[in-house]
XYZ file of N, CA and C in Angstrom:
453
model
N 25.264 -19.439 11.610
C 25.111 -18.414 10.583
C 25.097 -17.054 11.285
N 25.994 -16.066 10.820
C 25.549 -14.292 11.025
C 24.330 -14.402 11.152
N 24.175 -13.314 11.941
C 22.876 -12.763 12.086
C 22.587 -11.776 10.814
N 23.326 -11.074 10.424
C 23.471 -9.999 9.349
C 22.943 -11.003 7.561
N 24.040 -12.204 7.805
C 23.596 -12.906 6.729
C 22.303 -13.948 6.810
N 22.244 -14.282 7.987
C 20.376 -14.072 8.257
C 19.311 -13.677 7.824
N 19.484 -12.232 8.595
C 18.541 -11.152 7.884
C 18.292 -10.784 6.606
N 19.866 -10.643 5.637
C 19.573 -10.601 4.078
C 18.966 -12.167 3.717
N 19.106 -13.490 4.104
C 18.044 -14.435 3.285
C 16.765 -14.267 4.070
N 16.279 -13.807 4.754
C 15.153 -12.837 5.136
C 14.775 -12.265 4.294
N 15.218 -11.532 4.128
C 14.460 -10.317 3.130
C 14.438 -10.665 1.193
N 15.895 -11.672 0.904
C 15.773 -12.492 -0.072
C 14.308 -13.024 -0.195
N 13.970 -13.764 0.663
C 12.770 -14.890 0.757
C 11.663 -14.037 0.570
N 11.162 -12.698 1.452
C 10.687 -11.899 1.473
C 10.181 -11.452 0.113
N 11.364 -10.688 -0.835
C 10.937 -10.013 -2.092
C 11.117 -10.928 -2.945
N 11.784 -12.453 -2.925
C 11.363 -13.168 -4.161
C 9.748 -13.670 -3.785
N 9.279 -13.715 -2.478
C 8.154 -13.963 -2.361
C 7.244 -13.287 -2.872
N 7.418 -12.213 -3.322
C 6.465 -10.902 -3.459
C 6.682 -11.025 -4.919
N 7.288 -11.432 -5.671
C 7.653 -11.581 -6.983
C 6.670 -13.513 -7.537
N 6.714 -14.103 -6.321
C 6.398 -15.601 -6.535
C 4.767 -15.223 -6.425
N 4.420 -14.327 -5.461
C 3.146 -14.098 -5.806
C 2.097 -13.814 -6.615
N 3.046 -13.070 -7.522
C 1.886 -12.434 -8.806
C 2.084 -13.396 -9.631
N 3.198 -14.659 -9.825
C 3.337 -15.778 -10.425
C 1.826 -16.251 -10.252
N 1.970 -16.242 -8.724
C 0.627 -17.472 -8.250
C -0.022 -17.646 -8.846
N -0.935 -16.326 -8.585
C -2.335 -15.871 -8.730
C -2.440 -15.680 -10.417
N -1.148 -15.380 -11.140
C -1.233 -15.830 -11.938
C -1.322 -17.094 -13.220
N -1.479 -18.265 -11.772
C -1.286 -19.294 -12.203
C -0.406 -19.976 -12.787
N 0.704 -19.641 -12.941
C 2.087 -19.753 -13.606
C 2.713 -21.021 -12.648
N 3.336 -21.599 -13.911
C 4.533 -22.566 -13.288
C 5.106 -22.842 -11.919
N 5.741 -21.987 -12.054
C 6.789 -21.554 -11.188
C 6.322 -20.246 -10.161
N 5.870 -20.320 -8.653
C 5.146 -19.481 -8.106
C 5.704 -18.967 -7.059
N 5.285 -19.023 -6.000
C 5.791 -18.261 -4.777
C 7.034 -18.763 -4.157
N 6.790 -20.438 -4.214
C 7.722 -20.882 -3.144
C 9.130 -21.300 -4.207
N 8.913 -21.041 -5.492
C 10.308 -21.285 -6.290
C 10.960 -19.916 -6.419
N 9.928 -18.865 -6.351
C 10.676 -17.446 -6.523
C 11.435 -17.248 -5.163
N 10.666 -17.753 -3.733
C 11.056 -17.122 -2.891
C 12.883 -17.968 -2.398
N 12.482 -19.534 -2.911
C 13.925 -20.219 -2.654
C 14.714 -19.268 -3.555
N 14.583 -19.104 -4.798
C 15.601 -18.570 -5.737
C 16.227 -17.614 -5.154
N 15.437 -16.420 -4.724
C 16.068 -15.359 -4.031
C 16.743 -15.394 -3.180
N 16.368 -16.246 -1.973
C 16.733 -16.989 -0.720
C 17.978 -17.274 -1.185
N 18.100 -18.232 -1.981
C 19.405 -18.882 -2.311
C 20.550 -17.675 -2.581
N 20.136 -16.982 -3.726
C 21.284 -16.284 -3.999
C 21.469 -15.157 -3.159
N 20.633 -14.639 -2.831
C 20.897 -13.550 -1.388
C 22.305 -14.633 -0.567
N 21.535 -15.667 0.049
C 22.820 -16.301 0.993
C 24.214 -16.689 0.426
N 24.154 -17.174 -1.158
C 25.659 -16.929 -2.465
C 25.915 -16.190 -1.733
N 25.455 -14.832 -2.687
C 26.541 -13.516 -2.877
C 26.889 -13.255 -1.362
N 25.923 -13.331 -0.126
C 26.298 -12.966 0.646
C 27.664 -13.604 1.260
N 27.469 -14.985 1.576
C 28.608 -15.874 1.785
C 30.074 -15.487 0.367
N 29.598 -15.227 -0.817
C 31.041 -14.585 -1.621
C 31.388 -13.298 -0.974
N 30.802 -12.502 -0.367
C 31.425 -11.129 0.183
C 32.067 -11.577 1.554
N 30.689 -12.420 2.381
C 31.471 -11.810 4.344
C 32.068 -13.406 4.738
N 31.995 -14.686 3.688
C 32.072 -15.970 4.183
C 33.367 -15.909 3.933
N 34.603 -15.072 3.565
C 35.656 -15.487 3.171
C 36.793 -14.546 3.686
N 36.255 -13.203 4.206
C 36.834 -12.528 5.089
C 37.878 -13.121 6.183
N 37.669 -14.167 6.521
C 38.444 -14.861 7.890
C 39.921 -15.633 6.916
N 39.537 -15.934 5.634
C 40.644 -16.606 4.755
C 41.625 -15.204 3.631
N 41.149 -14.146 4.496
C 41.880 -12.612 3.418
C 43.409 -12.933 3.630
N 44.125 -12.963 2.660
C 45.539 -13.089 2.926
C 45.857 -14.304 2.835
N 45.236 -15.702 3.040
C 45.523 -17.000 2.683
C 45.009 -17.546 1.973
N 43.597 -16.599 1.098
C 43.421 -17.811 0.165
C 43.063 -16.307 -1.031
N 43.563 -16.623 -2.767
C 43.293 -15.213 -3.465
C 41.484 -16.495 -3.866
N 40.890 -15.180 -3.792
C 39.260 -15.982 -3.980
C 38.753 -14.485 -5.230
N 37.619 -14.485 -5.878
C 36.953 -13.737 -6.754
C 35.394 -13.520 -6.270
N 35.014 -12.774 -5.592
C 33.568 -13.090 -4.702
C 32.836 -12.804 -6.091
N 33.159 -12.451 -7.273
C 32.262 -12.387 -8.611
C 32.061 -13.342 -8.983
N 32.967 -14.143 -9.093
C 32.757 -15.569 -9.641
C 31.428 -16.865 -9.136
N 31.261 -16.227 -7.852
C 29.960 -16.746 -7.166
C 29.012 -16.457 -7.870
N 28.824 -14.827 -7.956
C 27.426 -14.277 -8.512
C 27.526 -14.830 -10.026
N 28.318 -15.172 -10.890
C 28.048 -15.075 -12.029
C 27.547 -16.703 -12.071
N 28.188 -17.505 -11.370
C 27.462 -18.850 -11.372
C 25.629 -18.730 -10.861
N 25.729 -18.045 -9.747
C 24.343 -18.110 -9.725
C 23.391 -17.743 -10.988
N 23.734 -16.391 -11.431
C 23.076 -16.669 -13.278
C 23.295 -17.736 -13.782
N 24.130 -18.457 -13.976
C 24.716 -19.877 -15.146
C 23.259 -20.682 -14.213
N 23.623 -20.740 -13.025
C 22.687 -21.703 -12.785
C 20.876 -21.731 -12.890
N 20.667 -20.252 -12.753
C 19.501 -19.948 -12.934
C 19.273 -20.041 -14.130
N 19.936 -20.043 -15.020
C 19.426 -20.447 -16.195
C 18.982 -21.646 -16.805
N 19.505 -23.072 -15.755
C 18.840 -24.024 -16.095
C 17.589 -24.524 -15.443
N 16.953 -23.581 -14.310
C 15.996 -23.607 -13.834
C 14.672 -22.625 -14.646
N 15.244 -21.525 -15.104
C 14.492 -20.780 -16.181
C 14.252 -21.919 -17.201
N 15.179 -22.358 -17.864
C 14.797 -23.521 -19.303
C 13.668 -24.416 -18.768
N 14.079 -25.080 -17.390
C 12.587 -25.680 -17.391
C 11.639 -25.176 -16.622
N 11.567 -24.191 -17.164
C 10.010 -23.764 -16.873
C 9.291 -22.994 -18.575
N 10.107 -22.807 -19.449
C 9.329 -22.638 -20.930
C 9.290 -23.958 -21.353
N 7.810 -23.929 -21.792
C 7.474 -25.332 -22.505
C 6.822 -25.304 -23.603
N 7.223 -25.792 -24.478
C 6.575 -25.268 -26.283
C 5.545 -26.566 -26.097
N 4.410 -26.291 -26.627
C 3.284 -27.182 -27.033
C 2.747 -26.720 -28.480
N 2.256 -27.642 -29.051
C 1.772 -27.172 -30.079
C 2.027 -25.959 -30.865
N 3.265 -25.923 -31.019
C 3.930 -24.430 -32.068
C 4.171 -23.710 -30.891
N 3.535 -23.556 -29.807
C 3.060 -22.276 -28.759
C 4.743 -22.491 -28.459
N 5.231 -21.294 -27.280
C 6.288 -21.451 -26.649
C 5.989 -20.551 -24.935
N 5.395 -21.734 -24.217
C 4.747 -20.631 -22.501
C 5.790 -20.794 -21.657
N 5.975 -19.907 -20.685
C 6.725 -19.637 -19.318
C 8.245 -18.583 -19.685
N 7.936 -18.186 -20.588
C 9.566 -17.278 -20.959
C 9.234 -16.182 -19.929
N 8.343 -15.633 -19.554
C 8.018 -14.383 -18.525
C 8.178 -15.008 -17.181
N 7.950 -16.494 -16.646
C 8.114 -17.099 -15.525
C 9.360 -16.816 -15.895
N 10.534 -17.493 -16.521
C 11.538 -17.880 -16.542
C 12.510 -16.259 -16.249
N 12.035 -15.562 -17.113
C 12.411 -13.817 -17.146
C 12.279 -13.208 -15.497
N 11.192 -13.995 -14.456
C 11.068 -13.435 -13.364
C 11.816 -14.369 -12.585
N 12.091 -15.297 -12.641
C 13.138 -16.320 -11.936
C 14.408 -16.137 -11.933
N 15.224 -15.441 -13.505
C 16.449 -14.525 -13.553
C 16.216 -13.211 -12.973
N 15.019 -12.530 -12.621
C 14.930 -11.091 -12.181
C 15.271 -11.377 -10.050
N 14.436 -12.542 -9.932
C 14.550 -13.115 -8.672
C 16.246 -13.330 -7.864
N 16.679 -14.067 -8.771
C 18.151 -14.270 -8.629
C 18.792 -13.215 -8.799
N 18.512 -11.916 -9.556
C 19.194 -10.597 -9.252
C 18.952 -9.672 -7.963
N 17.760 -9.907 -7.860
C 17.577 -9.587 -6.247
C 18.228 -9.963 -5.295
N 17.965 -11.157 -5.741
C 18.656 -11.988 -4.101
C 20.458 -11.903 -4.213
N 20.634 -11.184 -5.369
C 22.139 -11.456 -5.085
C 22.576 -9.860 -5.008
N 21.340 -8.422 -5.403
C 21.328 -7.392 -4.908
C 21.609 -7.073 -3.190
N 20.168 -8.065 -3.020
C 20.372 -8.012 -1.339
C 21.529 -8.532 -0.970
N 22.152 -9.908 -0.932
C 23.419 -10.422 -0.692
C 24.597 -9.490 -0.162
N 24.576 -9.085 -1.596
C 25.611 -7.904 -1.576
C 25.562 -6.476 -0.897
N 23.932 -6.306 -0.300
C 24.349 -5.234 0.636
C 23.455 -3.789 0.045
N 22.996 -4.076 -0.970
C 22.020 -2.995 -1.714
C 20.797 -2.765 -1.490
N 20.510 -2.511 -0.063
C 18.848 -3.325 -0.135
C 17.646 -1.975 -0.513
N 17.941 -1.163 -0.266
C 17.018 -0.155 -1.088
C 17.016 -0.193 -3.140
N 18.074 -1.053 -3.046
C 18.217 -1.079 -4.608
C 17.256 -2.262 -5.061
N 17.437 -3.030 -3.956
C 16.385 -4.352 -4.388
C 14.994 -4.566 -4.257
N 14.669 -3.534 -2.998
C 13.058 -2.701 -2.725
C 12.764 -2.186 -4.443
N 13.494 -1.279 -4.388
C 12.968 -0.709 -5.828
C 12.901 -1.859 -7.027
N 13.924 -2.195 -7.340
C 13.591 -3.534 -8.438
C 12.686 -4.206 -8.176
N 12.146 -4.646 -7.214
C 11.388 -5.923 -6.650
C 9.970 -5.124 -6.774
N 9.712 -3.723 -6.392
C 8.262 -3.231 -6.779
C 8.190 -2.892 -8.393
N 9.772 -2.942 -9.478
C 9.590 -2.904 -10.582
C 9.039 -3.714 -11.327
N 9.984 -4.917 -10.895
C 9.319 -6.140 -11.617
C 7.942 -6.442 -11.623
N 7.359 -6.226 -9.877
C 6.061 -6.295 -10.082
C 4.734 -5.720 -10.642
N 5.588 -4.512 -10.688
C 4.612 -4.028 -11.805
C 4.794 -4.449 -13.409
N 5.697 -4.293 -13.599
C 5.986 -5.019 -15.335
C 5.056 -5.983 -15.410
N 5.139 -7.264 -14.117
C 4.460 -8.106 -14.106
C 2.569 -8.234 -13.985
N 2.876 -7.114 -13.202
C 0.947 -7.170 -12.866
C 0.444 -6.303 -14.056
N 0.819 -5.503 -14.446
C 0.306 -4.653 -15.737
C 0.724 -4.252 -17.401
N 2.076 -4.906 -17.589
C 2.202 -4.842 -19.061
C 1.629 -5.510 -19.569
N 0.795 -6.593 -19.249
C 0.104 -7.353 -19.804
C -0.736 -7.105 -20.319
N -1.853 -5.971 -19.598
C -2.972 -5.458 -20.264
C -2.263 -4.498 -21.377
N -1.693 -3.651 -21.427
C -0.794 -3.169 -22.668
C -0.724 -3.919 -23.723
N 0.158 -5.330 -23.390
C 0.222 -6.293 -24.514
C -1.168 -6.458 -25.115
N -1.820 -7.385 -24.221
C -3.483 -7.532 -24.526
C -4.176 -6.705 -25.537
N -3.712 -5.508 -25.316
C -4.365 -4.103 -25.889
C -3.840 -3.919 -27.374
N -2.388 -4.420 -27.483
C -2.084 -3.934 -28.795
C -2.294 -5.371 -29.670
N -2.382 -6.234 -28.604
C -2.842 -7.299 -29.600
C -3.982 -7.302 -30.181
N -5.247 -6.826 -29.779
C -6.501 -6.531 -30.042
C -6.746 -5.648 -31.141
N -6.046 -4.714 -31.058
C -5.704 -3.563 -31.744
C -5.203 -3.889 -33.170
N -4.050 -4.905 -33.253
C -3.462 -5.484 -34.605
C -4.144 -6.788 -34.599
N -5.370 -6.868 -34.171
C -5.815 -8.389 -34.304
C -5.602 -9.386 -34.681
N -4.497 -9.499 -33.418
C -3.499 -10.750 -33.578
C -4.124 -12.062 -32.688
N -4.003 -13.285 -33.140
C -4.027 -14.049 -31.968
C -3.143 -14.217 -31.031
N -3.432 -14.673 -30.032
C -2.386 -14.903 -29.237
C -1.175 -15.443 -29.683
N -1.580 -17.032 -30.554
C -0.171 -17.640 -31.374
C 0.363 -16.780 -32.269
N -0.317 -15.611 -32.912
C 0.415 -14.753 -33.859
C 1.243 -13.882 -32.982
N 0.886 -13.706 -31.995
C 1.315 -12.559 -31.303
C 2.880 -12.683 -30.866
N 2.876 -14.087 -30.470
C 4.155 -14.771 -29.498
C 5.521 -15.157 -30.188
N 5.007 -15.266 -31.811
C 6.306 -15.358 -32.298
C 7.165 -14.627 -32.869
């Protein structure tokens, strides 16, 4: 393996880790070590669709988009199982929402954006560590239950 494409599933692993964390501690599904593969993974995709095909330029016509867009298709069947309806309820759509945010990272970094993916990656985490009390707040406020709240 590059050293270059190395370093980006490095830093993949890195900020989906930092994203798998507030999962944790939040007790959620899906936590550190599924955020940090996710990222991992698609960081090394996109990366391998940009620099893995360079040596075949001129002998083979390839679409390095067509990689990234599978990695969404596929993250999406790893998002599905992680929402699980119980009793009317419907939980993990915000796991699942940070597992597609994960896979945009990692295919940010891939591709070579990495100050773009610093910034997303401290976005998400805040969305994550604090809209909640917001939500919380206006639910209280329209004194909703939680099950009223969610649908």
């Amino acid at each position: 393996m590059e050293l270059t494409i190395f370093l980006k599933v490095l830093l993949g692993a890195g900020l989906g880790a930092a994203i798998g964390f507030e999962r944790e501690i939040s007790h959620k599904v899906a936590g550190l070590r599924t955020h940090a593969l996710v990222c991992l993974a698609s960081a090394l995709l996109a990366a391998i669709s940009i620099d893995g095909f360079k040596q075949y330029a001129g002998l083979v016509n390839y679409d390095p988009s067509r990689i990234v867009s599978n990695i969404i298709v596929g993250i999406g069947f790893i998002g599905a199982g992680a929402i699980l309806r119980q009793e009317g309820k419907v939980q993990g759509t915000t796991t699942a929402a940070s597992l597609w945010a994960v896979a945009a990272i990692g295919i940010t970094v891939g591709l070579g954006f990495y100050k773009d993916a610093l910034l997303v990656t401290g976005t998400v985490f805040l969305v994550l560590r604090s809209l909640w009390v917001i939500e919380h707040k206006l639910r209280k406020r329209m004194k909703l239950k939680e099950d009223e709240y969610n649908r």
